């Protein structure tokens, strides 16, 4: 029993040290990621899937890192305003309409973007509310 207690205390201390070694930017990204996951489940998962795999030829997957990187400035526009025209991802054309989510605030969109761009095989780092605000000002539809 004593060995178990010592091991448990040691594990807790080690976890505290490791967590405290994270910088503030990483902690913020982690918070955005977790909140973004919840928003993704609520607003996006029905069409894009629990693993970002998409829905056949109707909804594109979110697993194409190249597409996400090349279109990073458009992602906030896609979420806020939806998509009404065909979109090509990884050589496949998708004609399904993506609904708009005008009720989402800039921070909500930033959090969803952090989740999407750091899940499903993607690893693209932070996406801030300032980036969302700037990207939304430049939307071209």
Short mmCIF file of C-alpha atoms in Angstrom, two decimals:
data_model
loop_
_atom_site.label_atom_id
_atom_site.label_comp_id
_atom_site.label_asym_id
_atom_site.label_seq_id
_atom_site.Cartn_x
_atom_site.Cartn_y
_atom_site.Cartn_z
CA UNK A 1 0.00 0.00 0.00
CA UNK A 2 2.81 2.38 0.91
CA UNK A 3 4.55 1.78 -2.45
CA UNK A 4 1.29 2.57 -4.25
CA UNK A 5 0.86 5.80 -2.28
CA UNK A 6 4.43 6.89 -2.99
CA UNK A 7 4.03 6.07 -6.69
CA UNK A 8 0.75 8.03 -6.83
CA UNK A 9 2.27 11.07 -5.13
CA UNK A 10 5.33 10.90 -7.38
CA UNK A 11 3.09 10.71 -10.48
CA UNK A 12 1.09 13.74 -9.34
CA UNK A 13 4.24 15.76 -8.67
CA UNK A 14 5.73 14.76 -12.02
CA UNK A 15 2.52 15.68 -13.86
CA UNK A 16 2.47 19.07 -12.11
CA UNK A 17 6.07 19.76 -13.08
CA UNK A 18 5.47 18.77 -16.71
CA UNK A 19 2.29 20.85 -16.96
CA UNK A 20 3.94 23.86 -15.36
CA UNK A 21 6.73 23.66 -17.92
CA UNK A 22 4.32 24.41 -20.74
CA UNK A 23 4.46 27.99 -21.90
CA UNK A 24 1.40 30.21 -21.83
CA UNK A 25 0.94 29.97 -25.61
CA UNK A 26 0.77 26.17 -25.49
CA UNK A 27 -1.70 26.26 -22.61
CA UNK A 28 -3.90 28.70 -24.58
CA UNK A 29 -3.75 26.48 -27.67
CA UNK A 30 -4.71 23.47 -25.55
CA UNK A 31 -7.72 25.34 -24.14
CA UNK A 32 -8.80 26.39 -27.65
CA UNK A 33 -8.39 22.81 -28.84
CA UNK A 34 -10.62 21.36 -26.13
CA UNK A 35 -13.30 24.03 -26.56
CA UNK A 36 -13.05 23.66 -30.34
CA UNK A 37 -13.61 19.92 -30.06
CA UNK A 38 -16.88 20.56 -28.23
CA UNK A 39 -17.99 23.08 -30.86
CA UNK A 40 -16.97 20.67 -33.64
CA UNK A 41 -19.09 17.91 -32.11
CA UNK A 42 -22.07 20.26 -31.85
CA UNK A 43 -21.87 21.99 -35.24
CA UNK A 44 -19.63 20.03 -37.62
CA UNK A 45 -19.43 16.35 -36.78
CA UNK A 46 -22.76 15.36 -38.35
CA UNK A 47 -21.42 16.17 -41.81
CA UNK A 48 -17.63 15.99 -41.49
CA UNK A 49 -17.58 12.89 -39.27
CA UNK A 50 -16.06 12.07 -35.90
CA UNK A 51 -12.68 11.50 -37.56
CA UNK A 52 -12.94 14.32 -40.09
CA UNK A 53 -13.53 11.78 -42.85
CA UNK A 54 -16.37 13.69 -44.54
CA UNK A 55 -19.56 12.22 -45.93
CA UNK A 56 -19.02 10.44 -49.22
CA UNK A 57 -19.13 12.85 -52.13
CA UNK A 58 -21.35 15.35 -50.28
CA UNK A 59 -19.07 16.69 -47.57
CA UNK A 60 -15.29 17.04 -47.89
CA UNK A 61 -12.94 15.48 -45.38
CA UNK A 62 -10.93 17.63 -43.01
CA UNK A 63 -7.93 15.33 -43.26
CA UNK A 64 -6.26 17.08 -46.21
CA UNK A 65 -3.50 19.08 -44.54
CA UNK A 66 -2.45 20.69 -47.82
CA UNK A 67 -5.96 22.03 -48.49
CA UNK A 68 -6.25 23.39 -44.94
CA UNK A 69 -2.85 25.12 -45.14
CA UNK A 70 -3.52 26.60 -48.58
CA UNK A 71 -6.95 27.89 -47.51
CA UNK A 72 -6.25 28.90 -43.92
CA UNK A 73 -7.38 32.50 -44.53
CA UNK A 74 -10.69 31.23 -45.97
CA UNK A 75 -11.61 28.79 -43.18
CA UNK A 76 -13.26 31.41 -40.96
CA UNK A 77 -15.30 32.59 -43.96
CA UNK A 78 -16.40 29.02 -44.68
CA UNK A 79 -17.58 28.55 -41.09
CA UNK A 80 -19.27 31.93 -40.66
CA UNK A 81 -20.85 32.24 -44.12
CA UNK A 82 -21.12 28.64 -45.30
CA UNK A 83 -20.28 27.40 -48.79
CA UNK A 84 -22.77 27.44 -51.64
CA UNK A 85 -20.54 26.59 -54.61
CA UNK A 86 -18.62 23.39 -55.35
CA UNK A 87 -15.29 22.94 -53.58
CA UNK A 88 -12.39 20.69 -54.56
CA UNK A 89 -10.41 18.89 -51.86
CA UNK A 90 -7.62 16.47 -52.74
CA UNK A 91 -8.77 16.30 -56.36
CA UNK A 92 -12.39 15.42 -55.45
CA UNK A 93 -15.17 17.92 -56.13
CA UNK A 94 -17.87 18.29 -53.47
CA UNK A 95 -21.14 19.94 -54.40
CA UNK A 96 -22.96 19.76 -51.08
CA UNK A 97 -23.86 23.07 -49.46
CA UNK A 98 -22.23 23.88 -46.13
CA UNK A 99 -24.54 25.80 -43.81
CA UNK A 100 -23.50 29.13 -42.35
CA UNK A 101 -22.99 29.58 -38.63
CA UNK A 102 -23.49 33.34 -38.19
CA UNK A 103 -24.21 32.88 -34.47
CA UNK A 104 -20.62 31.83 -33.77
CA UNK A 105 -18.36 34.49 -32.29
CA UNK A 106 -14.78 35.02 -33.49
CA UNK A 107 -13.45 33.09 -30.49
CA UNK A 108 -15.75 30.15 -31.30
CA UNK A 109 -14.48 30.06 -34.87
CA UNK A 110 -10.85 30.32 -33.71
CA UNK A 111 -11.38 27.41 -31.33
CA UNK A 112 -13.00 25.25 -34.02
CA UNK A 113 -10.14 26.09 -36.38
CA UNK A 114 -7.54 25.12 -33.76
CA UNK A 115 -9.32 21.79 -33.30
CA UNK A 116 -9.70 21.06 -37.02
CA UNK A 117 -6.21 22.16 -38.01
CA UNK A 118 -4.65 20.12 -35.19
CA UNK A 119 -6.74 16.94 -35.50
CA UNK A 120 -7.29 14.29 -38.15
CA UNK A 121 -3.57 14.14 -38.98
CA UNK A 122 -3.17 17.92 -39.11
CA UNK A 123 -0.68 19.87 -36.98
CA UNK A 124 -0.89 23.57 -37.80
CA UNK A 125 -0.69 25.33 -34.45
CA UNK A 126 -2.66 28.25 -33.10
CA UNK A 127 -5.41 30.24 -34.82
CA UNK A 128 -6.31 33.40 -32.92
CA UNK A 129 -9.44 35.53 -32.65
CA UNK A 130 -7.44 38.35 -34.27
CA UNK A 131 -6.74 36.11 -37.26
CA UNK A 132 -10.43 35.24 -37.49
CA UNK A 133 -11.45 38.91 -37.38
CA UNK A 134 -8.94 39.77 -40.11
CA UNK A 135 -9.92 36.82 -42.26
CA UNK A 136 -13.63 37.63 -41.93
CA UNK A 137 -12.99 41.21 -43.11
CA UNK A 138 -11.42 39.78 -46.26
CA UNK A 139 -14.15 37.27 -47.13
CA UNK A 140 -14.96 37.23 -50.83
CA UNK A 141 -18.27 35.63 -51.70
#
